[in-house]
Amino acid sequence: MEKEARLGGADFMRAIACLMVLVHHLALRMDFHHVPGDLAMPFYLARYGNYGVSVFFVLSGFLLSRPFWRALDRDLPPPSLKIYAMRRAARILPGFWFALTTGFLLSVTVYGFALDGELAGRYIAGFFLMSQWHWRSFFPVEGDGPLWSIPFETTCYVLLPIGFLLLFGRPMRRLGRLPGRLLWIGLIAIALLGHWLIVTYIPLDSAGRGWIYGFQGGAKEWMPRYNPIGFFAIFAIGGLAAGIQTMLPERRSPLFDIAAILAMIVAAIDIRMAVGGSGEGYAWLGIPYGFPVFPMAIAAALCLLPQSVLLGQILDNRLSRYVATVSFGVYIWQDIVLVLMKTLFPWSFGTGSADVLGGWIVSSLAATAIIFAIGTISYFFLEYPVMRWARAKEEATRRTTRVA
């Protein structure tokens, strides 16, 4: 994470999102029929760790929007879109492309999928960040499911500055700070309308639909409720939180600690209430992950934690910062490790064992250690060097601009 993006609680939220998604994928490897009764609820709650995806989207919208709100409020030009695009590309593409290509190669070697036009087309669509627009390419490779969300998020990266450019127009600036935030709510409403139109008028047939048909069947099960416009509404809620946070007084107060705790409790309760329903947590307008209550609760916590007296500092401890630092690598590599373990060692995660729970625990601990090791290597030897190179290019661009 960039230094200027380090706000109280932000690292904690990124770490929690990372761990939630990892726990979710580990829980999916457990045969719930072998879960003891007293552990049933923890396992069901772990199943809803997929809500961590929503945390990632809200957090990204929050952090990326703050420079735009600050420039808008100070009557400055909008942040450089060239630098904005360079930073996003440097942060996302190297790790994503490497994991994507690894998953593709494993698909046709270890997993035995035929190298046909379908598989190659999915890979190409993912490589160019265009896989999010159709169920056939939704999962760009086999054996690395979480990669579906990266093109979704890059769509949000594109839509975010477009929305802000409307606010930077001189007539809009004259309206003041509060009307700008109200107009952003209007932007969220437009995204929700777009989502509703997609769900209503672009239905999918039921042929080959469902997870029993593999990734593409699962994609057909998720779409059209999973679509980039609906996810931009989640992302934009984070953007609205950033707009509110930049209006708050800089003075810290224990009231913000209390309010942030309450917001996180609301988020936890929303997950608990989802248990027993759809595994995707479909809510208002069919948007997944408890929309809008859960993302709004996360956005509220992000808005409040920077002004907290103690809570933000306590949550952003060394462990949180480490997990947040390597979270992207952990996210994009976890499914590769889990699927590869199951393929090479069919008995892993307790399969066929007399002690299913014990086998699952041992395999989960081993997988977690491997995943974090790969995530750490990915950050320090791939992601960070590219980000450092991009920052050098950014500084060179700024110097050129000043000279000109």
mmCIF file of C-alpha atoms in Angstrom:
data_model
loop_
_atom_site.group_PDB
_atom_site.id
_atom_site.type_symbol
_atom_site.label_atom_id
_atom_site.label_comp_id
_atom_site.label_asym_id
_atom_site.label_seq_id
_atom_site.Cartn_x
_atom_site.Cartn_y
_atom_site.Cartn_z
ATOM 1 C CA MET A 1 0.000 0.000 0.000
ATOM 2 C CA GLU A 2 1.241 3.464 -0.797
ATOM 3 C CA LYS A 3 2.479 5.466 2.176
ATOM 4 C CA GLU A 4 -0.029 8.250 1.766
ATOM 5 C CA ALA A 5 -2.819 5.668 1.813
ATOM 6 C CA ARG A 6 -1.918 4.453 5.337
ATOM 7 C CA LEU A 7 -4.889 5.548 7.401
ATOM 8 C CA GLY A 8 -5.863 4.205 10.775
ATOM 9 C CA GLY A 9 -7.566 0.841 10.378
ATOM 10 C CA ALA A 10 -6.955 0.502 6.639
ATOM 11 C CA ASP A 11 -4.222 -2.116 6.999
ATOM 12 C CA PHE A 12 -6.389 -4.046 9.436
ATOM 13 C CA MET A 13 -9.301 -4.038 7.008
ATOM 14 C CA ARG A 14 -7.099 -5.277 4.167
ATOM 15 C CA ALA A 15 -5.686 -8.006 6.403
ATOM 16 C CA ILE A 16 -9.143 -9.068 7.547
ATOM 17 C CA ALA A 17 -10.393 -9.200 3.950
ATOM 18 C CA CYS A 18 -7.411 -11.346 2.986
ATOM 19 C CA LEU A 19 -7.907 -13.751 5.886
ATOM 20 C CA MET A 20 -11.672 -13.950 5.356
ATOM 21 C CA VAL A 21 -11.256 -15.063 1.745
ATOM 22 C CA LEU A 22 -8.537 -17.559 2.669
ATOM 23 C CA VAL A 23 -10.655 -19.058 5.471
ATOM 24 C CA HIS A 24 -13.574 -19.246 3.039
ATOM 25 C CA HIS A 25 -11.579 -21.303 0.549
ATOM 26 C CA LEU A 26 -10.218 -23.539 3.293
ATOM 27 C CA ALA A 27 -13.731 -24.144 4.631
ATOM 28 C CA LEU A 28 -14.880 -25.193 1.163
ATOM 29 C CA ARG A 29 -12.362 -28.069 1.354
ATOM 30 C CA MET A 30 -14.064 -29.461 4.462
ATOM 31 C CA ASP A 31 -16.830 -32.066 4.304
ATOM 32 C CA PHE A 32 -19.387 -30.415 6.566
ATOM 33 C CA HIS A 33 -20.963 -33.797 7.330
ATOM 34 C CA HIS A 34 -17.899 -34.540 9.468
ATOM 35 C CA VAL A 35 -17.952 -31.282 11.430
ATOM 36 C CA PRO A 36 -18.789 -31.842 15.125
ATOM 37 C CA GLY A 37 -21.956 -30.134 16.266
ATOM 38 C CA ASP A 38 -20.199 -27.685 18.551
ATOM 39 C CA LEU A 39 -18.015 -26.522 15.634
ATOM 40 C CA ALA A 40 -20.814 -26.272 13.079
ATOM 41 C CA MET A 41 -21.417 -22.541 13.526
ATOM 42 C CA PRO A 42 -17.725 -21.518 13.234
ATOM 43 C CA PHE A 43 -17.461 -23.515 10.018
ATOM 44 C CA TYR A 44 -20.635 -21.993 8.603
ATOM 45 C CA LEU A 45 -19.356 -18.520 9.462
ATOM 46 C CA ALA A 46 -16.040 -19.382 7.760
ATOM 47 C CA ARG A 47 -18.042 -20.348 4.689
ATOM 48 C CA TYR A 48 -19.150 -16.715 4.510
ATOM 49 C CA GLY A 49 -15.581 -15.467 4.423
ATOM 50 C CA ASN A 50 -16.315 -14.664 0.772
ATOM 51 C CA TYR A 51 -17.699 -11.379 2.155
ATOM 52 C CA GLY A 52 -14.038 -10.392 2.290
ATOM 53 C CA VAL A 53 -14.306 -9.646 -1.434
ATOM 54 C CA SER A 54 -16.739 -6.859 -0.583
ATOM 55 C CA VAL A 55 -14.282 -5.527 2.013
ATOM 56 C CA PHE A 56 -11.582 -5.369 -0.673
ATOM 57 C CA PHE A 57 -13.853 -3.410 -3.023
ATOM 58 C CA VAL A 58 -14.996 -0.950 -0.348
ATOM 59 C CA LEU A 59 -11.411 -0.439 0.841
ATOM 60 C CA SER A 60 -10.104 0.173 -2.685
ATOM 61 C CA GLY A 61 -12.856 2.665 -3.386
ATOM 62 C CA PHE A 62 -12.106 4.424 -0.098
ATOM 63 C CA LEU A 63 -8.340 4.727 -0.598
ATOM 64 C CA LEU A 64 -8.386 5.613 -4.290
ATOM 65 C CA SER A 65 -11.077 8.266 -3.868
ATOM 66 C CA ARG A 66 -9.370 10.284 -1.132
ATOM 67 C CA PRO A 67 -6.882 12.123 -3.412
ATOM 68 C CA PHE A 68 -9.773 13.148 -5.672
ATOM 69 C CA TRP A 69 -11.900 14.433 -2.776
ATOM 70 C CA ARG A 70 -8.952 16.316 -1.287
ATOM 71 C CA ALA A 71 -8.142 17.993 -4.604
ATOM 72 C CA LEU A 72 -11.798 18.813 -5.144
ATOM 73 C CA ASP A 73 -12.205 20.370 -1.703
ATOM 74 C CA ARG A 74 -9.037 22.470 -2.098
ATOM 75 C CA ASP A 75 -10.068 23.677 -5.551
ATOM 76 C CA LEU A 76 -7.034 22.001 -7.121
ATOM 77 C CA PRO A 77 -6.814 20.196 -10.465
ATOM 78 C CA PRO A 78 -7.733 16.505 -10.341
ATOM 79 C CA PRO A 79 -4.893 14.054 -9.657
ATOM 80 C CA SER A 80 -2.922 13.034 -12.737
ATOM 81 C CA LEU A 81 -4.765 10.241 -14.509
ATOM 82 C CA LYS A 82 -1.478 9.109 -16.039
ATOM 83 C CA ILE A 83 0.052 8.598 -12.599
ATOM 84 C CA TYR A 84 -3.205 7.071 -11.334
ATOM 85 C CA ALA A 85 -3.195 4.522 -14.166
ATOM 86 C CA MET A 86 0.525 3.834 -13.755
ATOM 87 C CA ARG A 87 0.134 3.127 -10.052
ATOM 88 C CA ARG A 88 -2.840 0.819 -10.555
ATOM 89 C CA ALA A 89 -1.136 -1.075 -13.364
ATOM 90 C CA ALA A 90 2.090 -1.468 -11.395
ATOM 91 C CA ARG A 91 0.215 -2.711 -8.342
ATOM 92 C CA ILE A 92 -2.075 -5.186 -10.070
ATOM 93 C CA LEU A 93 -0.757 -6.408 -13.400
ATOM 94 C CA PRO A 94 2.616 -8.094 -12.674
ATOM 95 C CA GLY A 95 1.278 -10.395 -9.959
ATOM 96 C CA PHE A 96 -2.020 -10.962 -11.746
ATOM 97 C CA TRP A 97 -0.396 -11.844 -15.059
ATOM 98 C CA PHE A 98 2.086 -14.202 -13.397
ATOM 99 C CA ALA A 99 -0.619 -16.046 -11.426
ATOM 100 C CA LEU A 100 -2.915 -16.080 -14.469
ATOM 101 C CA THR A 101 -0.229 -17.614 -16.680
ATOM 102 C CA THR A 102 0.722 -20.143 -14.010
ATOM 103 C CA GLY A 103 -2.909 -21.179 -13.659
ATOM 104 C CA PHE A 104 -3.249 -21.497 -17.428
ATOM 105 C CA LEU A 105 -0.152 -23.705 -17.706
ATOM 106 C CA LEU A 106 -1.329 -25.899 -14.831
ATOM 107 C CA SER A 107 -4.712 -26.241 -16.532
ATOM 108 C CA VAL A 108 -3.248 -27.936 -19.595
ATOM 109 C CA THR A 109 -0.510 -29.900 -17.801
ATOM 110 C CA VAL A 110 -1.329 -31.032 -14.278
ATOM 111 C CA TYR A 111 -5.138 -30.685 -14.451
ATOM 112 C CA GLY A 112 -5.484 -32.211 -17.916
ATOM 113 C CA PHE A 113 -7.764 -29.661 -19.596
ATOM 114 C CA ALA A 114 -7.686 -29.632 -23.379
ATOM 115 C CA LEU A 115 -5.798 -26.711 -24.899
ATOM 116 C CA ASP A 116 -8.630 -25.539 -27.121
ATOM 117 C CA GLY A 117 -9.994 -22.210 -28.278
ATOM 118 C CA GLU A 118 -12.298 -21.982 -25.261
ATOM 119 C CA LEU A 119 -9.506 -22.242 -22.701
ATOM 120 C CA ALA A 120 -7.168 -20.002 -24.676
ATOM 121 C CA GLY A 121 -9.920 -17.427 -25.185
ATOM 122 C CA ARG A 122 -10.604 -17.279 -21.456
ATOM 123 C CA TYR A 123 -6.914 -16.742 -20.760
ATOM 124 C CA ILE A 124 -6.634 -13.973 -23.357
ATOM 125 C CA ALA A 125 -9.770 -12.254 -22.035
ATOM 126 C CA GLY A 126 -8.326 -12.378 -18.531
ATOM 127 C CA PHE A 127 -4.911 -11.165 -19.651
ATOM 128 C CA PHE A 128 -6.484 -8.047 -21.172
ATOM 129 C CA LEU A 129 -8.807 -7.605 -18.157
ATOM 130 C CA MET A 130 -11.951 -8.201 -20.194
ATOM 131 C CA SER A 131 -13.127 -11.534 -18.748
ATOM 132 C CA GLN A 132 -15.766 -9.921 -16.528
ATOM 133 C CA TRP A 133 -18.288 -9.271 -19.295
ATOM 134 C CA HIS A 134 -19.381 -12.837 -20.166
ATOM 135 C CA TRP A 135 -19.994 -16.056 -18.262
ATOM 136 C CA ARG A 136 -17.787 -18.082 -20.614
ATOM 137 C CA SER A 137 -14.716 -16.035 -19.694
ATOM 138 C CA PHE A 138 -15.760 -15.067 -16.145
ATOM 139 C CA PHE A 139 -13.144 -17.409 -14.648
ATOM 140 C CA PRO A 140 -10.142 -16.768 -16.916
ATOM 141 C CA VAL A 141 -8.302 -19.969 -15.947
ATOM 142 C CA GLU A 142 -9.041 -23.254 -14.241
ATOM 143 C CA GLY A 143 -7.693 -23.811 -10.770
ATOM 144 C CA ASP A 144 -7.501 -20.159 -9.686
ATOM 145 C CA GLY A 145 -11.014 -18.997 -9.000
ATOM 146 C CA PRO A 146 -10.259 -15.726 -7.142
ATOM 147 C CA LEU A 147 -8.790 -14.181 -10.302
ATOM 148 C CA TRP A 148 -12.339 -13.429 -11.465
ATOM 149 C CA SER A 149 -12.461 -10.349 -9.217
ATOM 150 C CA ILE A 150 -9.355 -8.601 -10.589
ATOM 151 C CA PRO A 151 -10.954 -7.563 -13.930
ATOM 152 C CA PHE A 152 -14.051 -6.563 -11.949
ATOM 153 C CA GLU A 153 -11.930 -4.251 -9.828
ATOM 154 C CA THR A 154 -10.080 -2.784 -12.800
ATOM 155 C CA THR A 155 -13.467 -1.825 -14.254
ATOM 156 C CA CYS A 156 -14.044 0.119 -11.041
ATOM 157 C CA TYR A 157 -10.615 1.743 -11.470
ATOM 158 C CA VAL A 158 -11.784 3.081 -14.825
ATOM 159 C CA LEU A 159 -15.232 4.210 -13.681
ATOM 160 C CA LEU A 160 -13.963 6.000 -10.549
ATOM 161 C CA PRO A 161 -12.100 8.893 -12.255
ATOM 162 C CA ILE A 162 -14.900 9.222 -14.813
ATOM 163 C CA GLY A 163 -17.314 9.900 -11.964
ATOM 164 C CA PHE A 164 -14.942 12.405 -10.381
ATOM 165 C CA LEU A 165 -14.293 14.255 -13.630
ATOM 166 C CA LEU A 166 -17.976 15.162 -13.626
ATOM 167 C CA LEU A 167 -17.558 16.680 -10.165
ATOM 168 C CA PHE A 168 -14.440 18.625 -11.166
ATOM 169 C CA GLY A 169 -16.370 20.691 -13.695
ATOM 170 C CA ARG A 170 -16.555 24.358 -12.709
ATOM 171 C CA PRO A 171 -20.377 24.431 -12.273
ATOM 172 C CA MET A 172 -20.193 21.450 -9.910
ATOM 173 C CA ARG A 173 -17.331 22.945 -7.886
ATOM 174 C CA ARG A 174 -19.373 26.040 -7.137
ATOM 175 C CA LEU A 175 -21.918 23.882 -5.322
ATOM 176 C CA GLY A 176 -19.587 23.260 -2.387
ATOM 177 C CA ARG A 177 -18.436 20.208 -0.447
ATOM 178 C CA LEU A 178 -21.711 18.681 0.770
ATOM 179 C CA PRO A 179 -23.513 18.824 -2.613
ATOM 180 C CA GLY A 180 -20.539 16.994 -4.147
ATOM 181 C CA ARG A 181 -21.079 14.115 -1.725
ATOM 182 C CA LEU A 182 -24.787 14.108 -2.503
ATOM 183 C CA LEU A 183 -24.002 13.942 -6.202
ATOM 184 C CA TRP A 184 -21.785 10.929 -5.484
ATOM 185 C CA ILE A 185 -24.810 9.228 -3.932
ATOM 186 C CA GLY A 186 -26.528 9.918 -7.255
ATOM 187 C CA LEU A 187 -23.646 8.133 -8.997
ATOM 188 C CA ILE A 188 -24.206 5.096 -6.766
ATOM 189 C CA ALA A 189 -27.897 5.230 -7.673
ATOM 190 C CA ILE A 190 -26.991 5.230 -11.385
ATOM 191 C CA ALA A 191 -24.775 2.178 -10.849
ATOM 192 C CA LEU A 192 -27.634 0.419 -9.070
ATOM 193 C CA LEU A 193 -29.960 1.253 -11.946
ATOM 194 C CA GLY A 194 -27.419 -0.168 -14.374
ATOM 195 C CA HIS A 195 -27.155 -3.326 -12.274
ATOM 196 C CA TRP A 196 -30.944 -3.685 -12.201
ATOM 197 C CA LEU A 197 -31.157 -3.316 -15.978
ATOM 198 C CA ILE A 198 -28.474 -5.975 -16.475
ATOM 199 C CA VAL A 199 -30.155 -8.443 -14.115
ATOM 200 C CA THR A 200 -33.596 -7.773 -15.549
ATOM 201 C CA TYR A 201 -32.903 -7.653 -19.273
ATOM 202 C CA ILE A 202 -29.832 -9.863 -19.735
ATOM 203 C CA PRO A 203 -30.925 -13.146 -18.167
ATOM 204 C CA LEU A 204 -29.027 -16.368 -18.788
ATOM 205 C CA ASP A 205 -30.592 -19.686 -19.774
ATOM 206 C CA SER A 206 -30.373 -22.675 -17.442
ATOM 207 C CA ALA A 207 -28.427 -24.986 -19.784
ATOM 208 C CA GLY A 208 -25.139 -25.994 -18.160
ATOM 209 C CA ARG A 209 -25.859 -23.766 -15.195
ATOM 210 C CA GLY A 210 -24.544 -24.670 -11.734
ATOM 211 C CA TRP A 211 -21.281 -25.572 -10.047
ATOM 212 C CA ILE A 212 -21.639 -29.236 -11.024
ATOM 213 C CA TYR A 213 -20.620 -28.038 -14.503
ATOM 214 C CA GLY A 214 -17.344 -26.563 -13.300
ATOM 215 C CA PHE A 215 -16.162 -22.977 -13.364
ATOM 216 C CA GLN A 216 -18.211 -21.963 -16.397
ATOM 217 C CA GLY A 217 -21.343 -23.503 -14.911
ATOM 218 C CA GLY A 218 -20.611 -21.633 -11.699
ATOM 219 C CA ALA A 219 -20.135 -18.406 -13.622
ATOM 220 C CA LYS A 220 -23.508 -18.940 -15.242
ATOM 221 C CA GLU A 221 -24.933 -19.452 -11.764
ATOM 222 C CA TRP A 222 -23.450 -16.163 -10.532
ATOM 223 C CA MET A 223 -24.157 -13.982 -13.543
ATOM 224 C CA PRO A 224 -25.886 -11.650 -14.176
ATOM 225 C CA ARG A 225 -26.145 -10.854 -10.460
ATOM 226 C CA TYR A 226 -22.354 -10.740 -10.461
ATOM 227 C CA ASN A 227 -21.567 -7.953 -12.903
ATOM 228 C CA PRO A 228 -19.016 -5.098 -12.901
ATOM 229 C CA ILE A 229 -21.642 -2.356 -12.640
ATOM 230 C CA GLY A 230 -23.180 -3.809 -9.497
ATOM 231 C CA PHE A 231 -19.725 -4.232 -7.995
ATOM 232 C CA PHE A 232 -18.949 -0.606 -8.809
ATOM 233 C CA ALA A 233 -21.828 0.309 -6.491
ATOM 234 C CA ILE A 234 -19.960 -1.527 -3.693
ATOM 235 C CA PHE A 235 -16.724 0.202 -4.702
ATOM 236 C CA ALA A 236 -18.424 3.604 -4.857
ATOM 237 C CA ILE A 237 -19.743 3.207 -1.307
ATOM 238 C CA GLY A 238 -16.099 3.183 -0.272
ATOM 239 C CA GLY A 239 -15.622 6.322 -2.357
ATOM 240 C CA LEU A 240 -18.493 8.015 -0.529
ATOM 241 C CA ALA A 241 -16.955 7.043 2.819
ATOM 242 C CA ALA A 242 -13.714 8.718 1.734
ATOM 243 C CA GLY A 243 -15.650 11.861 0.872
ATOM 244 C CA ILE A 244 -17.231 11.909 4.308
ATOM 245 C CA GLN A 245 -13.956 11.098 6.074
ATOM 246 C CA THR A 246 -12.165 14.046 4.455
ATOM 247 C CA MET A 247 -14.878 16.337 5.848
ATOM 248 C CA LEU A 248 -14.472 15.150 9.436
ATOM 249 C CA PRO A 249 -12.462 17.270 11.881
ATOM 250 C CA GLU A 250 -8.864 16.138 12.256
ATOM 251 C CA ARG A 251 -9.147 16.094 16.043
ATOM 252 C CA ARG A 252 -9.403 12.551 17.377
ATOM 253 C CA SER A 253 -12.101 11.524 19.835
ATOM 254 C CA PRO A 254 -13.075 8.361 21.749
ATOM 255 C CA LEU A 255 -16.505 8.733 20.174
ATOM 256 C CA PHE A 256 -14.975 7.646 16.870
ATOM 257 C CA ASP A 257 -13.558 4.535 18.576
ATOM 258 C CA ILE A 258 -17.000 3.616 19.874
ATOM 259 C CA ALA A 259 -18.728 4.335 16.579
ATOM 260 C CA ALA A 260 -16.156 2.283 14.629
ATOM 261 C CA ILE A 261 -16.645 -0.673 16.982
ATOM 262 C CA LEU A 262 -20.403 -0.451 16.472
ATOM 263 C CA ALA A 263 -19.939 -0.380 12.684
ATOM 264 C CA MET A 264 -17.800 -3.522 12.776
ATOM 265 C CA ILE A 265 -20.347 -5.226 15.029
ATOM 266 C CA VAL A 266 -23.058 -4.457 12.479
ATOM 267 C CA ALA A 267 -20.886 -6.021 9.750
ATOM 268 C CA ALA A 268 -20.348 -9.151 11.862
ATOM 269 C CA ILE A 269 -24.068 -9.431 12.652
ATOM 270 C CA ASP A 270 -24.912 -9.150 8.974
ATOM 271 C CA ILE A 271 -22.662 -12.121 8.205
ATOM 272 C CA ARG A 272 -24.211 -14.100 11.059
ATOM 273 C CA MET A 273 -27.694 -13.389 9.732
ATOM 274 C CA ALA A 274 -26.658 -14.651 6.291
ATOM 275 C CA VAL A 275 -25.942 -18.154 7.643
ATOM 276 C CA GLY A 276 -28.518 -20.563 6.298
ATOM 277 C CA GLY A 277 -29.227 -18.505 3.211
ATOM 278 C CA SER A 278 -27.463 -18.198 -0.110
ATOM 279 C CA GLY A 279 -23.740 -18.851 0.110
ATOM 280 C CA GLU A 280 -23.158 -15.684 -1.905
ATOM 281 C CA GLY A 281 -25.183 -13.528 0.463
ATOM 282 C CA TYR A 282 -27.470 -12.117 -2.235
ATOM 283 C CA ALA A 283 -29.346 -9.146 -0.844
ATOM 284 C CA TRP A 284 -30.917 -5.964 -2.211
ATOM 285 C CA LEU A 285 -31.285 -6.064 -6.022
ATOM 286 C CA GLY A 286 -29.541 -9.430 -5.979
ATOM 287 C CA ILE A 287 -26.126 -7.890 -5.275
ATOM 288 C CA PRO A 288 -23.994 -10.356 -3.284
ATOM 289 C CA TYR A 289 -22.273 -10.043 0.082
ATOM 290 C CA GLY A 290 -25.084 -8.505 2.079
ATOM 291 C CA PHE A 291 -25.506 -5.355 0.017
ATOM 292 C CA PRO A 292 -25.969 -2.624 1.115
ATOM 293 C CA VAL A 293 -25.744 -3.241 4.899
ATOM 294 C CA PHE A 294 -22.399 -5.042 4.972
ATOM 295 C CA PRO A 295 -20.445 -2.710 2.639
ATOM 296 C CA MET A 296 -21.960 0.338 4.343
ATOM 297 C CA ALA A 297 -20.857 -0.974 7.752
ATOM 298 C CA ILE A 298 -17.320 -1.553 6.452
ATOM 299 C CA ALA A 299 -17.321 1.894 4.836
ATOM 300 C CA ALA A 300 -18.453 3.464 8.109
ATOM 301 C CA ALA A 301 -15.629 1.748 10.006
ATOM 302 C CA LEU A 302 -13.081 2.953 7.443
ATOM 303 C CA CYS A 303 -14.481 6.457 7.719
ATOM 304 C CA LEU A 304 -14.282 6.498 11.526
ATOM 305 C CA LEU A 305 -11.062 4.633 12.331
ATOM 306 C CA PRO A 306 -8.647 7.380 11.143
ATOM 307 C CA GLN A 307 -10.158 9.717 13.781
ATOM 308 C CA SER A 308 -10.123 7.115 16.552
ATOM 309 C CA VAL A 309 -7.896 7.612 19.581
ATOM 310 C CA LEU A 310 -6.692 4.044 20.134
ATOM 311 C CA LEU A 311 -8.633 1.574 18.007
ATOM 312 C CA GLY A 312 -6.972 2.365 14.689
ATOM 313 C CA GLN A 313 -3.518 2.076 16.199
ATOM 314 C CA ILE A 314 -4.345 -1.164 17.993
ATOM 315 C CA LEU A 315 -5.831 -2.795 14.891
ATOM 316 C CA ASP A 316 -2.971 -1.702 12.636
ATOM 317 C CA ASN A 317 -0.418 -3.786 14.511
ATOM 318 C CA ARG A 318 2.642 -5.447 12.987
ATOM 319 C CA LEU A 319 0.760 -8.606 12.098
ATOM 320 C CA SER A 320 -2.001 -6.659 10.370
ATOM 321 C CA ARG A 321 0.545 -4.629 8.418
ATOM 322 C CA TYR A 322 2.387 -7.760 7.305
ATOM 323 C CA VAL A 323 -0.792 -9.536 6.182
ATOM 324 C CA ALA A 324 -1.962 -6.370 4.423
ATOM 325 C CA THR A 325 1.394 -6.019 2.656
ATOM 326 C CA VAL A 326 1.345 -9.532 1.194
ATOM 327 C CA SER A 327 -2.459 -9.754 0.843
ATOM 328 C CA PHE A 328 -2.558 -9.416 -2.939
ATOM 329 C CA GLY A 329 -0.142 -12.291 -3.434
ATOM 330 C CA VAL A 330 -2.020 -14.394 -0.873
ATOM 331 C CA TYR A 331 -5.284 -13.656 -2.672
ATOM 332 C CA ILE A 332 -4.179 -14.546 -6.196
ATOM 333 C CA TRP A 333 -2.112 -17.624 -5.259
ATOM 334 C CA GLN A 334 -4.269 -19.319 -2.615
ATOM 335 C CA ASP A 335 -6.485 -21.295 -4.974
ATOM 336 C CA ILE A 336 -3.515 -22.467 -7.030
ATOM 337 C CA VAL A 337 -1.964 -23.946 -3.884
ATOM 338 C CA LEU A 338 -5.221 -25.480 -2.635
ATOM 339 C CA VAL A 339 -6.199 -27.059 -5.948
ATOM 340 C CA LEU A 340 -2.678 -28.288 -6.594
ATOM 341 C CA MET A 341 -2.521 -29.889 -3.140
ATOM 342 C CA LYS A 342 -5.793 -31.702 -3.733
ATOM 343 C CA THR A 343 -4.672 -32.844 -7.194
ATOM 344 C CA LEU A 344 -1.233 -34.095 -6.184
ATOM 345 C CA PHE A 345 -2.274 -35.413 -2.776
ATOM 346 C CA PRO A 346 -5.901 -36.627 -3.014
ATOM 347 C CA TRP A 347 -5.900 -37.577 0.676
ATOM 348 C CA SER A 348 -5.280 -33.956 1.754
ATOM 349 C CA PHE A 349 -7.872 -32.009 3.744
ATOM 350 C CA GLY A 350 -8.983 -35.222 5.441
ATOM 351 C CA THR A 351 -10.413 -36.941 2.362
ATOM 352 C CA GLY A 352 -10.769 -40.658 3.048
ATOM 353 C CA SER A 353 -9.271 -40.284 6.508
ATOM 354 C CA ALA A 354 -10.698 -41.745 9.701
ATOM 355 C CA ASP A 355 -10.105 -38.330 11.282
ATOM 356 C CA VAL A 356 -11.510 -35.958 8.665
ATOM 357 C CA LEU A 357 -11.379 -32.880 10.898
ATOM 358 C CA GLY A 358 -7.803 -33.555 11.989
ATOM 359 C CA GLY A 359 -6.685 -34.122 8.407
ATOM 360 C CA TRP A 360 -8.376 -30.913 7.327
ATOM 361 C CA ILE A 361 -6.668 -28.942 10.101
ATOM 362 C CA VAL A 362 -3.206 -30.274 9.237
ATOM 363 C CA SER A 363 -3.663 -29.648 5.509
ATOM 364 C CA SER A 364 -5.104 -26.173 6.144
ATOM 365 C CA LEU A 365 -2.151 -25.183 8.319
ATOM 366 C CA ALA A 366 0.315 -26.470 5.733
ATOM 367 C CA ALA A 367 -1.540 -24.726 2.904
ATOM 368 C CA THR A 368 -1.688 -21.443 4.839
ATOM 369 C CA ALA A 369 2.061 -21.527 5.472
ATOM 370 C CA ILE A 370 2.774 -22.219 1.793
ATOM 371 C CA ILE A 371 0.349 -19.549 0.598
ATOM 372 C CA PHE A 372 1.824 -16.868 2.836
ATOM 373 C CA ALA A 373 5.336 -17.856 1.829
ATOM 374 C CA ILE A 374 4.420 -17.487 -1.848
ATOM 375 C CA GLY A 375 2.564 -14.239 -1.141
ATOM 376 C CA THR A 376 5.621 -12.851 0.632
ATOM 377 C CA ILE A 377 7.937 -13.870 -2.211
ATOM 378 C CA SER A 378 5.491 -12.415 -4.724
ATOM 379 C CA TYR A 379 5.470 -9.056 -2.943
ATOM 380 C CA PHE A 380 9.186 -8.612 -2.323
ATOM 381 C CA PHE A 381 10.496 -10.068 -5.578
ATOM 382 C CA LEU A 382 7.785 -9.125 -8.080
ATOM 383 C CA GLU A 383 5.185 -6.647 -6.856
ATOM 384 C CA TYR A 384 7.376 -4.247 -4.860
ATOM 385 C CA PRO A 385 10.190 -3.956 -7.458
ATOM 386 C CA VAL A 386 7.634 -3.046 -10.131
ATOM 387 C CA MET A 387 5.939 -0.532 -7.827
ATOM 388 C CA ARG A 388 9.328 1.009 -7.033
ATOM 389 C CA TRP A 389 10.115 1.234 -10.753
ATOM 390 C CA ALA A 390 6.736 2.885 -11.363
ATOM 391 C CA ARG A 391 7.408 5.423 -8.609
ATOM 392 C CA ALA A 392 10.735 6.301 -10.237
ATOM 393 C CA LYS A 393 8.926 6.819 -13.547
ATOM 394 C CA GLU A 394 6.332 8.893 -11.715
ATOM 395 C CA GLU A 395 8.982 11.169 -10.232
ATOM 396 C CA ALA A 396 10.633 11.533 -13.643
ATOM 397 C CA THR A 397 7.263 12.516 -15.124
ATOM 398 C CA ARG A 398 6.749 15.130 -12.423
ATOM 399 C CA ARG A 399 10.202 16.604 -12.934
ATOM 400 C CA THR A 400 9.576 16.802 -16.689
ATOM 401 C CA THR A 401 6.267 18.524 -16.064
ATOM 402 C CA ARG A 402 7.846 21.086 -13.709
ATOM 403 C CA VAL A 403 10.593 21.861 -16.221
ATOM 404 C CA ALA A 404 8.071 22.271 -19.012
#
